[in-house]
PDB file of C-alpha atoms in Angstrom:
ATOM      1  CA  SER Q 261      32.817   9.399  11.468  1.00  0.00           C
ATOM      2  CA  LYS Q 262      30.002   7.610  13.247  1.00  0.00           C
ATOM      3  CA  ASP Q 263      32.039   7.331  16.477  1.00  0.00           C
ATOM      4  CA  PHE Q 264      32.727  11.075  16.441  1.00  0.00           C
ATOM      5  CA  GLU Q 265      29.015  11.828  16.071  1.00  0.00           C
ATOM      6  CA  VAL Q 266      28.135   9.414  18.873  1.00  0.00           C
ATOM      7  CA  SER Q 267      30.689  11.102  21.134  1.00  0.00           C
ATOM      8  CA  MET Q 268      29.345  14.556  20.316  1.00  0.00           C
ATOM      9  CA  ASN Q 269      25.760  13.441  20.970  1.00  0.00           C
ATOM     10  CA  THR Q 270      26.890  11.894  24.259  1.00  0.00           C
ATOM     11  CA  LEU Q 271      28.685  15.122  25.146  1.00  0.00           C
ATOM     12  CA  GLY Q 272      25.490  17.096  24.600  1.00  0.00           C
ATOM     13  CA  VAL Q 273      23.554  14.796  26.921  1.00  0.00           C
ATOM     14  CA  VAL Q 274      26.209  14.476  29.624  1.00  0.00           C
ATOM     15  CA  SER Q 275      27.102  18.175  29.725  1.00  0.00           C
ATOM     16  CA  GLY Q 276      23.596  19.537  29.317  1.00  0.00           C
ATOM     17  CA  ALA Q 277      24.979  21.816  26.598  1.00  0.00           C
ATOM     18  CA  ALA Q 278      22.638  23.724  24.328  1.00  0.00           C
ATOM     19  CA  ALA Q 279      22.689  22.813  20.636  1.00  0.00           C
ATOM     20  CA  THR Q 280      24.792  25.901  19.843  1.00  0.00           C
ATOM     21  CA  GLU Q 281      27.332  24.937  22.519  1.00  0.00           C
ATOM     22  CA  VAL Q 282      27.546  21.391  21.155  1.00  0.00           C
ATOM     23  CA  GLU Q 283      28.164  22.788  17.676  1.00  0.00           C
ATOM     24  CA  ASP Q 284      30.927  25.047  19.015  1.00  0.00           C
ATOM     25  CA  LEU Q 285      32.474  22.074  20.852  1.00  0.00           C
ATOM     26  CA  ARG Q 286      32.206  19.985  17.656  1.00  0.00           C
ATOM     27  CA  LYS Q 287      34.196  22.622  15.759  1.00  0.00           C
ATOM     28  CA  TYR Q 288      36.707  22.808  18.607  1.00  0.00           C
ATOM     29  CA  ALA Q 289      37.174  19.028  18.633  1.00  0.00           C
ATOM     30  CA  MET Q 290      37.771  19.051  14.885  1.00  0.00           C
ATOM     31  CA  GLN Q 291      40.267  21.899  15.232  1.00  0.00           C
ATOM     32  CA  MET Q 292      42.128  20.132  18.039  1.00  0.00           C
ATOM     33  CA  GLY Q 293      42.177  17.003  15.900  1.00  0.00           C
ATOM     34  CA  ALA Q 294      43.832  18.996  13.128  1.00  0.00           C
ATOM     35  CA  ASP Q 295      46.265  20.864  15.396  1.00  0.00           C
ATOM     36  CA  THR Q 296      47.459  18.099  17.749  1.00  0.00           C
ATOM     37  CA  VAL Q 297      48.710  14.515  17.666  1.00  0.00           C
ATOM     38  CA  PHE Q 298      45.217  13.434  18.725  1.00  0.00           C
ATOM     39  CA  SER Q 299      42.315  12.844  16.346  1.00  0.00           C
ATOM     40  CA  ALA Q 300      39.031  14.738  16.401  1.00  0.00           C
ATOM     41  CA  GLY Q 301      37.401  11.563  17.715  1.00  0.00           C
ATOM     42  CA  GLU Q 302      39.896  11.355  20.562  1.00  0.00           C
ATOM     43  CA  ALA Q 303      39.267  15.036  21.319  1.00  0.00           C
ATOM     44  CA  ALA Q 304      35.512  14.393  21.405  1.00  0.00           C
ATOM     45  CA  ASN Q 305      35.973  11.433  23.744  1.00  0.00           C
ATOM     46  CA  ALA Q 306      38.168  13.535  26.035  1.00  0.00           C
ATOM     47  CA  MET Q 307      35.452  16.197  26.086  1.00  0.00           C
ATOM     48  CA  VAL Q 308      32.951  13.556  27.190  1.00  0.00           C
ATOM     49  CA  ASP Q 309      35.343  12.444  29.939  1.00  0.00           C
ATOM     50  CA  LEU Q 310      35.753  16.041  31.107  1.00  0.00           C
ATOM     51  CA  ALA Q 311      31.974  16.523  31.154  1.00  0.00           C
ATOM     52  CA  LYS Q 312      31.446  13.273  33.049  1.00  0.00           C
ATOM     53  CA  SER Q 313      33.963  14.549  35.592  1.00  0.00           C
ATOM     54  CA  GLY Q 314      31.960  17.723  36.124  1.00  0.00           C
ATOM     55  CA  CYS Q 315      33.412  20.242  33.668  1.00  0.00           C
ATOM     56  CA  THR Q 316      31.018  22.639  31.985  1.00  0.00           C
ATOM     57  CA  PRO Q 317      31.102  23.272  28.234  1.00  0.00           C
ATOM     58  CA  SER Q 318      32.859  26.600  28.850  1.00  0.00           C
ATOM     59  CA  GLN Q 319      35.499  24.894  31.012  1.00  0.00           C
ATOM     60  CA  ILE Q 320      36.059  22.286  28.318  1.00  0.00           C
ATOM     61  CA  SER Q 321      36.578  24.871  25.593  1.00  0.00           C
ATOM     62  CA  GLY Q 322      38.315  27.346  27.901  1.00  0.00           C
ATOM     63  CA  CYS Q 323      41.505  25.252  28.223  1.00  0.00           C
ATOM     64  CA  GLY Q 324      40.214  22.065  29.866  1.00  0.00           C
ATOM     65  CA  LEU Q 325      40.608  20.077  26.660  1.00  0.00           C
ATOM     66  CA  SER Q 326      43.939  21.627  25.692  1.00  0.00           C
ATOM     67  CA  ALA Q 327      45.307  21.006  29.198  1.00  0.00           C
ATOM     68  CA  THR Q 328      44.074  17.410  29.026  1.00  0.00           C
ATOM     69  CA  MET Q 329      45.819  16.872  25.708  1.00  0.00           C
ATOM     70  CA  ALA Q 330      49.000  18.543  26.919  1.00  0.00           C
ATOM     71  CA  LEU Q 331      49.086  16.400  30.048  1.00  0.00           C
ATOM     72  CA  ALA Q 332      48.370  13.209  28.100  1.00  0.00           C
ATOM     73  CA  SER Q 333      51.080  13.898  25.548  1.00  0.00           C
ATOM     74  CA  THR Q 334      53.780  14.990  28.010  1.00  0.00           C
ATOM     75  CA  GLU Q 335      53.105  12.240  30.527  1.00  0.00           C
ATOM     76  CA  GLY Q 336      52.249   9.432  28.122  1.00  0.00           C
ATOM     77  CA  MET Q 337      48.842   9.114  29.780  1.00  0.00           C
ATOM     78  CA  ALA Q 338      45.613   7.976  28.188  1.00  0.00           C
ATOM     79  CA  LEU Q 339      43.349  10.920  27.409  1.00  0.00           C
ATOM     80  CA  THR Q 340      40.695   9.518  29.743  1.00  0.00           C
ATOM     81  CA  ASP Q 341      43.144   9.494  32.663  1.00  0.00           C
ATOM     82  CA  ALA Q 342      44.389  12.976  31.808  1.00  0.00           C
ATOM     83  CA  ALA Q 343      40.812  14.304  31.556  1.00  0.00           C
ATOM     84  CA  VAL Q 344      39.874  12.923  34.955  1.00  0.00           C
ATOM     85  CA  THR Q 345      43.104  14.294  36.474  1.00  0.00           C
ATOM     86  CA  VAL Q 346      42.540  17.765  35.007  1.00  0.00           C
ATOM     87  CA  ALA Q 347      38.859  17.879  36.001  1.00  0.00           C
ATOM     88  CA  ASN Q 348      39.539  16.648  39.538  1.00  0.00           C
ATOM     89  CA  ALA Q 349      42.372  19.108  40.037  1.00  0.00           C
ATOM     90  CA  MET Q 350      40.312  22.014  38.710  1.00  0.00           C
ATOM     91  CA  SER Q 351      37.563  21.096  41.157  1.00  0.00           C
ATOM     92  CA  THR Q 352      39.820  20.304  44.119  1.00  0.00           C
ATOM     93  CA  PHE Q 353      41.882  23.460  43.831  1.00  0.00           C
ATOM     94  CA  GLY Q 354      39.103  25.746  42.603  1.00  0.00           C
ATOM     95  CA  LEU Q 355      40.906  26.543  39.369  1.00  0.00           C
ATOM     96  CA  GLN Q 356      39.256  28.364  36.512  1.00  0.00           C
ATOM     97  CA  ALA Q 357      39.398  27.027  32.963  1.00  0.00           C
ATOM     98  CA  ASP Q 358      42.100  29.517  32.002  1.00  0.00           C
ATOM     99  CA  GLN Q 359      44.332  28.054  34.732  1.00  0.00           C
ATOM    100  CA  ALA Q 360      44.053  24.501  33.369  1.00  0.00           C
ATOM    101  CA  THR Q 361      47.126  24.851  31.169  1.00  0.00           C
ATOM    102  CA  MET Q 362      49.127  25.965  34.214  1.00  0.00           C
ATOM    103  CA  LEU Q 363      47.782  22.883  35.963  1.00  0.00           C
ATOM    104  CA  ALA Q 364      48.989  20.589  33.184  1.00  0.00           C
ATOM    105  CA  ALA Q 365      52.433  22.204  33.351  1.00  0.00           C
ATOM    106  CA  ALA Q 366      52.571  21.718  37.124  1.00  0.00           C
ATOM    107  CA  LEU Q 367      51.610  18.072  36.842  1.00  0.00           C
ATOM    108  CA  ALA Q 368      54.026  17.513  33.982  1.00  0.00           C
ATOM    109  CA  GLY Q 369      56.722  18.963  36.250  1.00  0.00           C
ATOM    110  CA  CYS Q 370      56.400  15.786  38.300  1.00  0.00           C
ATOM    111  CA  ARG Q 371      58.045  13.917  35.471  1.00  0.00           C
ATOM    112  CA  SER Q 372      61.105  16.146  35.578  1.00  0.00           C
ATOM    113  CA  LEU Q 373      61.446  15.277  39.262  1.00  0.00           C
ATOM    114  CA  GLY Q 374      61.462  11.567  38.504  1.00  0.00           C
ATOM    115  CA  TRP Q 375      57.821  10.782  39.285  1.00  0.00           C
ATOM    116  CA  ARG Q 376      55.787   8.706  36.879  1.00  0.00           C
ATOM    117  CA  HIS Q 377      52.053   8.468  36.351  1.00  0.00           C
ATOM    118  CA  GLY Q 378      50.695   5.975  38.830  1.00  0.00           C
ATOM    119  CA  GLU Q 379      53.383   6.818  41.384  1.00  0.00           C
ATOM    120  CA  GLY Q 380      51.557   9.680  43.018  1.00  0.00           C
ATOM    121  CA  CYS Q 381      51.756  12.262  40.253  1.00  0.00           C
ATOM    122  CA  SER Q 382      48.256  13.591  40.620  1.00  0.00           C
ATOM    123  CA  PRO Q 383      46.642  16.201  42.848  1.00  0.00           C
ATOM    124  CA  GLY Q 384      46.613  14.878  46.367  1.00  0.00           C
ATOM    125  CA  GLY Q 385      48.002  11.580  45.092  1.00  0.00           C
ATOM    126  CA  GLY Q 386      51.540  12.109  46.273  1.00  0.00           C
ATOM    127  CA  PRO Q 387      54.001  14.724  47.382  1.00  0.00           C
ATOM    128  CA  CYS Q 388      55.032  15.864  43.905  1.00  0.00           C
ATOM    129  CA  GLY Q 389      51.601  16.465  42.417  1.00  0.00           C
ATOM    130  CA  HIS Q 390      50.261  17.889  45.650  1.00  0.00           C
ATOM    131  CA  GLN Q 391      53.207  20.233  46.138  1.00  0.00           C
ATOM    132  CA  ALA Q 392      53.142  21.350  42.515  1.00  0.00           C
ATOM    133  CA  MET Q 393      49.461  22.183  42.787  1.00  0.00           C
ATOM    134  CA  LYS Q 394      49.939  24.001  46.102  1.00  0.00           C
ATOM    135  CA  THR Q 395      52.729  26.045  44.523  1.00  0.00           C
ATOM    136  CA  GLN Q 396      50.681  26.870  41.425  1.00  0.00           C
ATOM    137  CA  ARG Q 397      47.625  27.732  43.531  1.00  0.00           C
ATOM    138  CA  ARG Q 398      49.720  29.984  45.795  1.00  0.00           C
ATOM    139  CA  GLN Q 399      51.202  31.722  42.752  1.00  0.00           C
ATOM    140  CA  ALA Q 400      47.745  32.259  41.270  1.00  0.00           C
ATOM    141  CA  LEU Q 401      46.488  33.728  44.542  1.00  0.00           C
ATOM    142  CA  ASN Q 402      49.595  35.895  44.909  1.00  0.00           C
ATOM    143  CA  GLY Q 403      48.952  37.293  41.453  1.00  0.00           C
ATOM    144  CA  ARG Q 404      45.536  38.398  42.689  1.00  0.00           C
ATOM    145  CA  GLY Q 405      46.953  39.910  45.887  1.00  0.00           C
ATOM    146  CA  LEU Q 406      45.187  37.316  48.035  1.00  0.00           C
ATOM    147  CA  THR Q 407      48.170  35.962  49.956  1.00  0.00           C
ATOM    148  CA  HIS Q 408      51.488  37.241  51.230  1.00  0.00           C
ATOM    149  CA  GLY Q 409      53.709  34.789  49.393  1.00  0.00           C
TER     150      GLY Q 409
END
C-alpha cells in the first residue's frame, strides 16, 4: 500500500539505513505482518518509531520489532508506545537486540502483578517495571559471569 511505502521510505531516512538494509527491513515487516496480529503497515510504522527512538536497523530486526509487538499485544498498548518503551529500556539498561524479547517479558510481568500501562509499568517509571528490569539485567550479567548474584 501507499502508506506502507511511505513508512519504509521514512524508515530509510530516519535510520540512515542503506538501500539493502531497507529492503531487508521491508521483507521483515511483511513477514511480521503475515505472522502476527499486526499488519505489515503497522510493523513498518513500529520500525519507524524504533528508529526515531534511536534503534539501529540491526536492533530493529534483531528482536526490537518482535519485542515491541509482543509487549503491545500482551499489554494492550499502542505499537508506538511499546516501541518507545522497548527502545528506551534497551538504551537505559544497555541491552542488546537479542535481549529485547526478555525485556518485553519482564515488562509484561508487571501485568501479572496487577500493574497496568500508565501506572508505572515502564523502565524507571515505577517499582514494578524498574525492579523487573533490574532483575533481568542482573540475570543477564550473571549469565556472563559479571556479577555474584
